[in-house]
């Protein structure tokens, strides 16, 4: 069983920055990929960014140039640096990891953008 523990999130003004961090623990083979999804009220969960153990990254179009994903394979961590946050970004941000064809999710910190 894999557990994903997130930290970060909170309230920020438009144009501000936040950093989310996720640490995987438990019985881990290889977490591949690791990444972040988000879900706003009334909307489907959507991919924000993902990173493979080999260093390949993918981003949703709506965050390109603003968010940066990074991971540390040795520590089973993935981070999401979010800059230039807008009123369209508030959501619960879920850490995701896949290992041995099984998906695992964190509980998701809330990100709020408001002046």
Backbone as numpy.savetxt, mean C-alpha at the origin, in Angstrom:
# Nx Ny Nz CAx CAy CAz Cx Cy Cz
0.60 -19.20 7.77 -0.24 -18.02 7.77 0.64 -16.78 7.77
0.23 -15.80 6.98 0.97 -14.55 6.87 0.15 -13.43 7.49
0.80 -12.63 8.28 0.14 -11.46 8.86 0.81 -10.22 8.31
-0.02 -9.25 7.96 0.47 -7.98 7.43 0.07 -6.88 8.39
1.06 -6.17 8.89 0.81 -5.11 9.86 1.21 -3.78 9.24
0.22 -2.89 9.12 0.45 -1.60 8.51 0.63 -0.51 9.56
1.31 0.54 9.17 1.42 1.75 9.99 1.43 2.94 9.04
1.14 4.08 9.62 1.03 5.29 8.81 -0.43 5.66 8.62
-0.72 6.46 7.66 -2.08 6.92 7.46 -2.39 8.10 8.36
-3.61 8.59 8.25 -4.02 9.72 9.07 -4.59 10.83 8.23
-4.58 12.02 8.81 -5.17 13.20 8.17 -4.07 14.10 7.63
-4.24 14.57 6.42 -3.27 15.48 5.82 -4.02 16.49 4.97
-3.45 17.66 4.83 -4.06 18.69 3.98 -3.78 18.39 2.51
-4.61 18.91 1.63 -4.33 18.74 0.19 -2.93 19.24 -0.15
-2.23 18.47 -0.96 -0.87 18.81 -1.30 0.16 18.22 -0.35
-0.30 17.65 0.75 0.59 17.09 1.74 1.06 15.69 1.41
1.82 15.12 2.34 2.42 13.80 2.14 2.15 12.89 3.33
2.10 11.61 3.04 2.01 10.58 4.06 2.83 9.39 3.60
3.26 8.60 4.58 4.00 7.38 4.26 3.34 6.20 4.97
3.05 5.17 4.20 2.50 3.93 4.73 3.58 2.86 4.71
3.58 2.05 5.77 4.53 0.95 5.85 3.80 -0.32 6.23
4.23 -1.42 5.65 3.62 -2.72 5.92 4.73 -3.74 6.17
4.55 -4.51 7.24 5.52 -5.55 7.59 4.83 -6.90 7.58
5.41 -7.84 6.86 4.87 -9.19 6.83 5.55 -10.07 7.87
4.75 -10.93 8.52 5.31 -11.86 9.49 4.54 -13.16 9.44
5.08 -14.15 10.11 4.43 -15.46 10.11 5.20 -16.44 9.25
4.47 -17.37 8.69 5.10 -18.39 7.85 5.20 -17.84 6.44
6.39 -17.39 6.09 6.58 -16.72 4.82 7.55 -17.48 3.96
7.14 -17.77 2.74 8.05 -18.35 1.75 8.65 -17.19 0.97
7.95 -16.70 0.01 8.34 -15.48 -0.69 7.07 -14.67 -0.89
7.09 -13.44 -0.47 5.95 -12.56 -0.70 6.13 -11.89 -2.05
5.32 -12.31 -3.00 5.51 -11.80 -4.35 4.22 -11.82 -5.13
3.63 -10.71 -5.46 4.14 -9.38 -5.13 3.70 -8.89 -3.76
4.16 -7.73 -3.40 3.65 -6.96 -2.28 3.18 -5.62 -2.84
2.17 -5.08 -2.22 1.71 -3.81 -2.74 0.60 -3.20 -1.92
-0.04 -2.22 -2.51 -1.10 -1.48 -1.84 -2.32 -1.35 -2.74
-3.47 -1.55 -2.12 -4.75 -1.29 -2.75 -5.46 -0.25 -1.89
-6.49 0.34 -2.46 -7.30 1.26 -1.68 -8.77 1.08 -2.01
-9.59 1.43 -1.04 -11.04 1.37 -1.24 -11.69 2.57 -0.58
-12.33 3.37 -1.40 -13.07 4.52 -0.91 -14.52 4.11 -0.70
-15.26 4.84 0.12 -16.66 4.50 0.38 -17.47 4.41 -0.91
-18.20 3.32 -1.06 -19.04 3.15 -2.23 -18.32 2.75 -3.49
-17.02 2.51 -3.38 -16.24 2.15 -4.57 -15.59 0.78 -4.39
-15.17 0.21 -5.52 -14.47 -1.07 -5.49 -13.03 -0.87 -5.01
-12.46 -1.94 -4.47 -11.05 -1.90 -4.10 -10.23 -1.87 -5.39
-9.21 -1.00 -5.40 -8.41 -0.85 -6.60 -6.93 -0.86 -6.28
-6.16 -1.33 -7.23 -4.72 -1.36 -7.07 -4.16 0.06 -7.08
-3.27 0.32 -6.15 -2.55 1.60 -6.12 -1.15 1.41 -6.70
-0.42 0.47 -6.11 0.94 0.20 -6.58 1.36 -1.18 -6.10
2.22 -1.82 -6.88 2.74 -3.13 -6.50 4.20 -3.25 -6.85
4.87 -4.14 -6.15 6.29 -4.35 -6.39 6.61 -5.84 -6.27
7.35 -6.36 -7.23 7.76 -7.75 -7.17 9.07 -7.88 -6.40
9.39 -9.10 -6.02 10.64 -9.33 -5.30 11.85 -9.03 -6.19
11.64 -9.04 -7.49 12.72 -8.76 -8.42 12.92 -7.29 -8.70
12.06 -6.45 -8.12 12.24 -5.02 -8.26 11.35 -4.35 -9.29
10.49 -5.10 -9.96 9.55 -4.49 -10.89 8.41 -3.84 -10.13
8.01 -2.66 -10.60 6.92 -1.95 -9.94 5.83 -1.61 -10.94
4.63 -1.46 -10.42 3.50 -1.04 -11.23 2.69 -0.03 -10.43
2.15 0.94 -11.15 1.38 2.01 -10.52 0.07 2.21 -11.26
-0.96 2.55 -10.50 -2.20 3.00 -11.13 -1.95 4.36 -11.77
-2.64 4.63 -12.85 -2.44 5.89 -13.55 -2.68 7.10 -12.65
-3.62 6.95 -11.72 -3.99 8.11 -10.91 -2.95 8.46 -9.85
-1.91 7.65 -9.68 -0.87 7.97 -8.69 0.51 8.15 -9.32
0.62 7.91 -10.60 1.93 8.03 -11.25 2.49 9.44 -11.07
3.74 9.47 -10.65 4.40 10.75 -10.44 4.17 11.33 -9.05
3.25 10.72 -8.29 2.96 11.25 -6.94 3.33 10.24 -5.86
3.08 8.96 -6.11 3.33 7.92 -5.11 4.54 7.09 -5.54
5.27 6.61 -4.54 6.41 5.74 -4.80 6.35 4.53 -3.88
6.46 3.36 -4.48 6.46 2.13 -3.69 7.89 1.62 -3.56
8.20 1.07 -2.40 9.51 0.48 -2.20 9.34 -0.74 -1.29
10.24 -1.69 -1.42 10.15 -2.87 -0.57 11.54 -3.35 -0.19
11.56 -4.04 0.93 12.79 -4.65 1.43 12.51 -6.14 1.55
13.03 -6.91 0.63 12.74 -8.34 0.61 13.22 -9.03 1.88
14.38 -8.64 2.36 14.93 -9.28 3.54 14.10 -9.06 4.79
13.41 -7.95 4.85 12.60 -7.62 6.03 11.11 -7.82 5.78
10.76 -8.28 4.58 9.34 -8.48 4.23 8.52 -7.22 4.47
9.04 -6.10 4.05 8.33 -4.84 4.21 8.09 -4.18 2.86
7.02 -3.42 2.81 6.72 -2.60 1.64 6.22 -1.26 2.15
6.65 -0.21 1.50 6.25 1.13 1.90 5.66 1.88 0.72
4.81 2.82 1.03 4.21 3.66 -0.01 4.37 5.11 0.42
5.19 5.84 -0.29 5.34 7.27 -0.07 4.34 7.99 -0.94
3.45 8.74 -0.31 2.38 9.42 -1.03 2.60 10.93 -0.93
2.84 11.55 -2.05 3.04 13.00 -2.11 1.91 13.65 -2.91
1.79 14.94 -2.75 0.79 15.71 -3.50 -0.60 15.09 -3.39
-0.99 14.76 -2.17 -2.30 14.13 -1.96 -3.42 15.11 -2.31
-4.47 14.56 -2.89 -5.60 15.36 -3.33 -6.88 14.88 -2.65
-7.94 15.65 -2.75 -9.22 15.22 -2.16 -9.78 13.95 -2.81
-9.19 13.47 -3.90 -9.63 12.21 -4.52 -8.91 10.99 -3.94
-7.93 11.22 -3.09 -7.14 10.11 -2.56 -7.64 9.48 -1.26
-8.54 10.09 -0.50 -8.99 9.47 0.75 -9.59 8.09 0.54
-9.17 7.15 1.39 -9.63 5.77 1.29 -8.99 4.98 2.41
-9.40 3.74 2.53 -8.66 2.79 3.35 -7.63 2.16 2.43
-6.41 2.20 2.85 -5.31 1.66 2.05 -4.87 0.32 2.63
-5.03 -0.72 1.84 -4.74 -2.08 2.30 -3.40 -2.57 1.77
-2.62 -3.11 2.67 -1.41 -3.80 2.24 -1.81 -5.18 1.71
-1.18 -5.58 0.65 -1.46 -6.88 0.03 -0.16 -7.62 -0.22
-0.23 -8.92 -0.04 0.91 -9.76 -0.39 0.39 -11.12 -0.85
1.12 -11.71 -1.75 0.76 -13.04 -2.25 1.93 -13.99 -2.03
1.61 -15.16 -1.53 2.62 -16.19 -1.41 1.96 -17.54 -1.63
2.60 -18.37 -2.42 2.07 -19.69 -2.75 0.63 -19.63 -3.20
0.35 -18.68 -4.10 -0.96 -18.53 -4.73 -2.06 -18.14 -3.76
-1.70 -17.63 -2.61 -2.69 -17.18 -1.62 -2.49 -15.70 -1.36
-3.59 -14.96 -1.36 -3.54 -13.52 -1.10 -3.78 -13.25 0.39
-3.00 -12.32 0.90 -3.17 -11.87 2.27 -3.35 -10.36 2.28
-4.12 -9.90 3.27 -4.44 -8.48 3.37 -4.22 -7.97 4.77
-3.77 -6.72 4.86 -3.74 -6.06 6.14 -5.10 -5.46 6.45
-5.23 -4.87 7.61 -6.51 -4.30 8.02 -6.76 -2.95 7.39
-5.70 -2.27 6.97 -5.86 -1.04 6.22 -5.95 0.22 7.04
-4.93 1.09 6.98 -5.04 2.40 7.62 -5.90 3.35 6.79
-6.56 4.27 7.45 -7.40 5.24 6.78 -6.56 6.46 6.43
-6.69 6.90 5.23 -6.05 8.13 4.77 -7.14 9.16 4.48
-7.01 10.30 5.11 -7.99 11.38 4.94 -7.26 12.62 4.45
-7.83 13.26 3.45 -7.25 14.49 2.90 -8.29 15.58 3.03
-7.97 16.57 3.86 -8.94 17.63 4.10 -8.23 18.87 4.60
-8.76 20.02 4.19 -8.20 21.26 4.69 -8.96 21.75 5.91
